[in-house]
DNA sequence: TAGGATGGCTACCCGTGAGTATGATGCATG
DNA sequence: CATGCATCATACTCACGGGTAGCCATCCTA
């Protein structure tokens, strides 16, 4: 299967100039959707800007049609450019997917790292992370981030992606453990719980395209409140989760 | 894009003989992994058996390499058969994916329907459904079920799939509503909560291939206990079978 | 033992799409 | 003006993979 054409005929040019979304977790670029080419056909040779436009266009196409059903001609057409132009900014299709993935996951990673510096109880820190997580999955790169699979990528890329994903997973597990220690989180299996949380959030990418009735932030909020309280009704039914002394209504 | 070759050159033959997993929700076929051709080269002209073997082989390949990275030659090779033989049992690749999807989702549907006949409190009925759900996602068809996307299928197939998925979604929402009425489920937004539950379970398919340290049933149980209690600690930590750090018992 | 049905294989067709060779254009500077 | 760099288009190569045509083998039945 690895026919292994010669790798990267274009040298050092496009490596390592990634990071479409290097702004911190909070903000996100305000769209500016149009193709820079058409916009100002000349005098805008800002390579970085164009490169980002390519990646964004790829993300949109991947969103709509999926990775395998998107040809590079499609992406080029969306930008009103020809295919070699796309290759001028990106070395191959795989890298395109990878960049989309990174753009999607970067804010989550930032949130994770930031959460370790906060001094709030672990449940609050976890909620903050999950908030960013949810928003990221509902972003334009969410689909790519979530669906970027080892199956479609070379071992190297796949390794990178797995490492990043694992960092997030470990971060969540750590927060869960800390929360169980400081008493802010219910006793649970950190691994399974982390899987459940991340899974629920990841899945947003699958239905968000279809029905965007809510904003990413709203969805994140709704999910967090589900995670917090669970299904079993709480005795102190009010708005507060303060639940004092209560007769343990036996489950089952 | 729809080149629209003539549909189904093979008539009535393979339509409507699906249902690999028509056994009720509980059981699941005990493997019997080997290709029936090789096994008994002659005297086993049980078309249905062979057809199911084809679908199972497809599911395994889709699991491992993804739909687009699996060629029909691969599937044929796995069965030690030639490609036209595969086409003898199945009309095209798309249908193959569809069958895998149906095989995966059928038990969940059955569980959903059955849940409406039970008379337990809604939370218990919901838990039963989620249990089957989790097991199904961890089954050999789980990946196909979860990843069968409209993007890869014709509008007709896509419609079928969406309808089935929606039936499950509606079933879960209904159970949530009923639970809120009979007091067995915490007040919540049924739509978002259903999304969260289904998402968490769906996502199992993504990591289960890699680490099968737990059985599907164990995972389902772990997830359900997460769903039940949520993150916020409960005052009466007593009877809860909370932190049951499931020991990694290797399955199979 | 003919002849149909069933099941299968070899060998092919052909569209699609990733990636490239080559060269044109514009722009800046020596 | 000549040279060089950056940017982009036309027009290709080529492998892969879905799907098929046509043929062969076997078995069942009469």
Short mmCIF file of C-alpha atoms in Angstrom, two decimals, chain B residues 33-178:
data_model
loop_
_atom_site.label_atom_id
_atom_site.label_comp_id
_atom_site.label_asym_id
_atom_site.label_seq_id
_atom_site.Cartn_x
_atom_site.Cartn_y
_atom_site.Cartn_z
CA UNK B 33 -14.31 -16.55 12.13
CA UNK B 34 -13.13 -18.71 9.24
CA UNK B 35 -14.11 -18.37 5.63
CA UNK B 36 -16.76 -20.92 4.73
CA UNK B 37 -15.18 -21.44 1.34
CA UNK B 38 -11.94 -22.70 2.64
CA UNK B 39 -13.61 -24.57 5.44
CA UNK B 40 -15.75 -26.84 3.39
CA UNK B 41 -15.03 -26.16 -0.17
CA UNK B 42 -18.06 -28.04 -1.32
CA UNK B 43 -21.43 -28.93 0.14
CA UNK B 44 -22.06 -25.73 1.90
CA UNK B 45 -23.90 -23.79 -0.64
CA UNK B 46 -25.68 -21.90 1.95
CA UNK B 47 -25.92 -18.60 0.30
CA UNK B 48 -26.95 -16.80 3.41
CA UNK B 49 -24.00 -18.03 5.38
CA UNK B 50 -21.59 -16.94 2.73
CA UNK B 51 -23.24 -13.64 2.35
CA UNK B 52 -22.93 -13.01 6.03
CA UNK B 53 -19.32 -14.00 5.90
CA UNK B 54 -18.78 -11.39 3.23
CA UNK B 55 -20.40 -8.74 5.34
CA UNK B 56 -18.47 -9.73 8.39
CA UNK B 57 -15.22 -9.65 6.50
CA UNK B 58 -16.11 -6.22 5.22
CA UNK B 59 -16.86 -5.03 8.71
CA UNK B 60 -13.52 -6.25 9.95
CA UNK B 61 -11.69 -4.56 7.16
CA UNK B 62 -13.61 -1.33 7.61
CA UNK B 63 -12.77 -1.52 11.27
CA UNK B 64 -9.12 -1.84 10.65
CA UNK B 65 -8.54 0.40 7.70
CA UNK B 66 -11.65 2.46 7.26
CA UNK B 67 -14.19 2.38 4.51
CA UNK B 68 -12.25 4.28 1.90
CA UNK B 69 -9.02 2.50 2.53
CA UNK B 70 -10.60 -0.87 2.08
CA UNK B 71 -10.85 -2.13 -1.45
CA UNK B 72 -13.13 -4.90 -2.50
CA UNK B 73 -10.04 -6.80 -3.45
CA UNK B 74 -9.02 -6.63 0.18
CA UNK B 75 -12.28 -8.11 1.29
CA UNK B 76 -12.10 -10.76 -1.35
CA UNK B 77 -8.55 -11.60 -0.34
CA UNK B 78 -9.56 -11.89 3.29
CA UNK B 79 -12.09 -14.49 2.26
CA UNK B 80 -9.67 -16.14 -0.13
CA UNK B 81 -12.00 -15.46 -2.98
CA UNK B 82 -11.91 -13.25 -6.03
CA UNK B 83 -13.60 -9.92 -6.35
CA UNK B 84 -16.45 -11.00 -8.64
CA UNK B 85 -17.38 -13.55 -6.06
CA UNK B 86 -17.93 -10.80 -3.59
CA UNK B 87 -20.08 -9.04 -6.11
CA UNK B 88 -22.02 -12.21 -6.45
CA UNK B 89 -23.29 -11.78 -2.91
CA UNK B 90 -23.49 -8.06 -2.71
CA UNK B 91 -24.38 -5.51 -5.30
CA UNK B 92 -21.75 -2.91 -4.49
CA UNK B 93 -19.47 -1.49 -1.89
CA UNK B 94 -22.01 0.94 -0.62
CA UNK B 95 -24.46 -1.79 0.14
CA UNK B 96 -21.75 -3.58 2.02
CA UNK B 97 -21.33 -0.65 4.33
CA UNK B 98 -25.04 -0.36 4.68
CA UNK B 99 -25.39 -3.97 5.71
CA UNK B 100 -22.71 -3.57 8.30
CA UNK B 101 -24.50 -0.56 9.62
CA UNK B 102 -27.78 -2.38 9.86
CA UNK B 103 -26.17 -5.33 11.54
CA UNK B 104 -24.75 -2.98 14.12
CA UNK B 105 -27.81 -0.92 14.80
CA UNK B 106 -30.42 -3.62 14.78
CA UNK B 107 -29.86 -4.79 18.35
CA UNK B 108 -30.14 -1.25 19.60
CA UNK B 109 -33.39 -0.75 17.80
CA UNK B 110 -34.70 -3.95 19.24
CA UNK B 111 -33.72 -2.83 22.69
CA UNK B 112 -35.42 0.50 22.14
CA UNK B 113 -38.65 -1.11 21.12
CA UNK B 114 -38.51 -3.54 23.93
CA UNK B 115 -37.94 -0.74 26.40
CA UNK B 116 -41.32 0.66 25.59
CA UNK B 117 -43.00 -2.48 26.77
CA UNK B 118 -41.29 -2.68 30.10
CA UNK B 119 -42.96 -1.23 33.12
CA UNK B 120 -39.93 -0.32 35.19
CA UNK B 121 -39.21 3.32 35.93
CA UNK B 122 -37.91 5.14 32.92
CA UNK B 123 -34.39 5.43 34.20
CA UNK B 124 -34.12 1.68 34.40
CA UNK B 125 -35.50 1.30 30.91
CA UNK B 126 -33.09 3.89 29.67
CA UNK B 127 -30.22 2.11 31.31
CA UNK B 128 -31.22 -1.09 29.61
CA UNK B 129 -31.20 0.61 26.25
CA UNK B 130 -27.85 2.21 26.91
CA UNK B 131 -26.44 -1.09 27.91
CA UNK B 132 -27.33 -2.64 24.60
CA UNK B 133 -26.18 0.49 22.89
CA UNK B 134 -22.76 0.29 24.42
CA UNK B 135 -22.40 -3.35 23.64
CA UNK B 136 -23.43 -2.81 20.06
CA UNK B 137 -20.91 -0.05 19.57
CA UNK B 138 -18.20 -2.28 20.93
CA UNK B 139 -19.24 -5.10 18.64
CA UNK B 140 -17.59 -5.96 15.38
CA UNK B 141 -20.08 -3.77 13.56
CA UNK B 142 -19.81 -0.86 15.92
CA UNK B 143 -17.33 1.05 13.87
CA UNK B 144 -19.36 0.74 10.72
CA UNK B 145 -22.51 1.70 12.51
CA UNK B 146 -20.99 4.76 13.98
CA UNK B 147 -19.07 5.95 10.97
CA UNK B 148 -21.57 5.23 8.27
CA UNK B 149 -21.98 8.74 7.04
CA UNK B 150 -24.22 10.36 4.56
CA UNK B 151 -21.08 11.62 2.89
CA UNK B 152 -20.14 8.17 1.74
CA UNK B 153 -23.54 6.92 0.75
CA UNK B 154 -26.14 7.61 -1.86
CA UNK B 155 -29.07 9.74 -0.80
CA UNK B 156 -31.31 6.70 -0.55
CA UNK B 157 -29.04 4.77 1.77
CA UNK B 158 -28.28 7.90 3.68
CA UNK B 159 -31.96 8.42 4.22
CA UNK B 160 -32.43 4.94 5.58
CA UNK B 161 -29.57 5.34 7.96
CA UNK B 162 -30.70 8.68 9.18
CA UNK B 163 -34.14 7.31 9.82
CA UNK B 164 -32.82 4.46 11.90
CA UNK B 165 -30.51 6.68 13.84
CA UNK B 166 -33.30 9.08 14.44
CA UNK B 167 -35.52 6.37 15.77
CA UNK B 168 -32.97 5.61 18.41
CA UNK B 169 -32.44 9.22 19.21
CA UNK B 170 -36.14 9.80 19.60
CA UNK B 171 -36.41 6.71 21.74
CA UNK B 172 -33.79 7.98 24.11
CA UNK B 173 -35.35 11.40 24.29
CA UNK B 174 -38.69 9.86 25.04
CA UNK B 175 -37.24 7.82 27.85
CA UNK B 176 -35.63 10.92 29.26
CA UNK B 177 -38.90 12.76 29.19
CA UNK B 178 -40.73 9.90 30.78
#
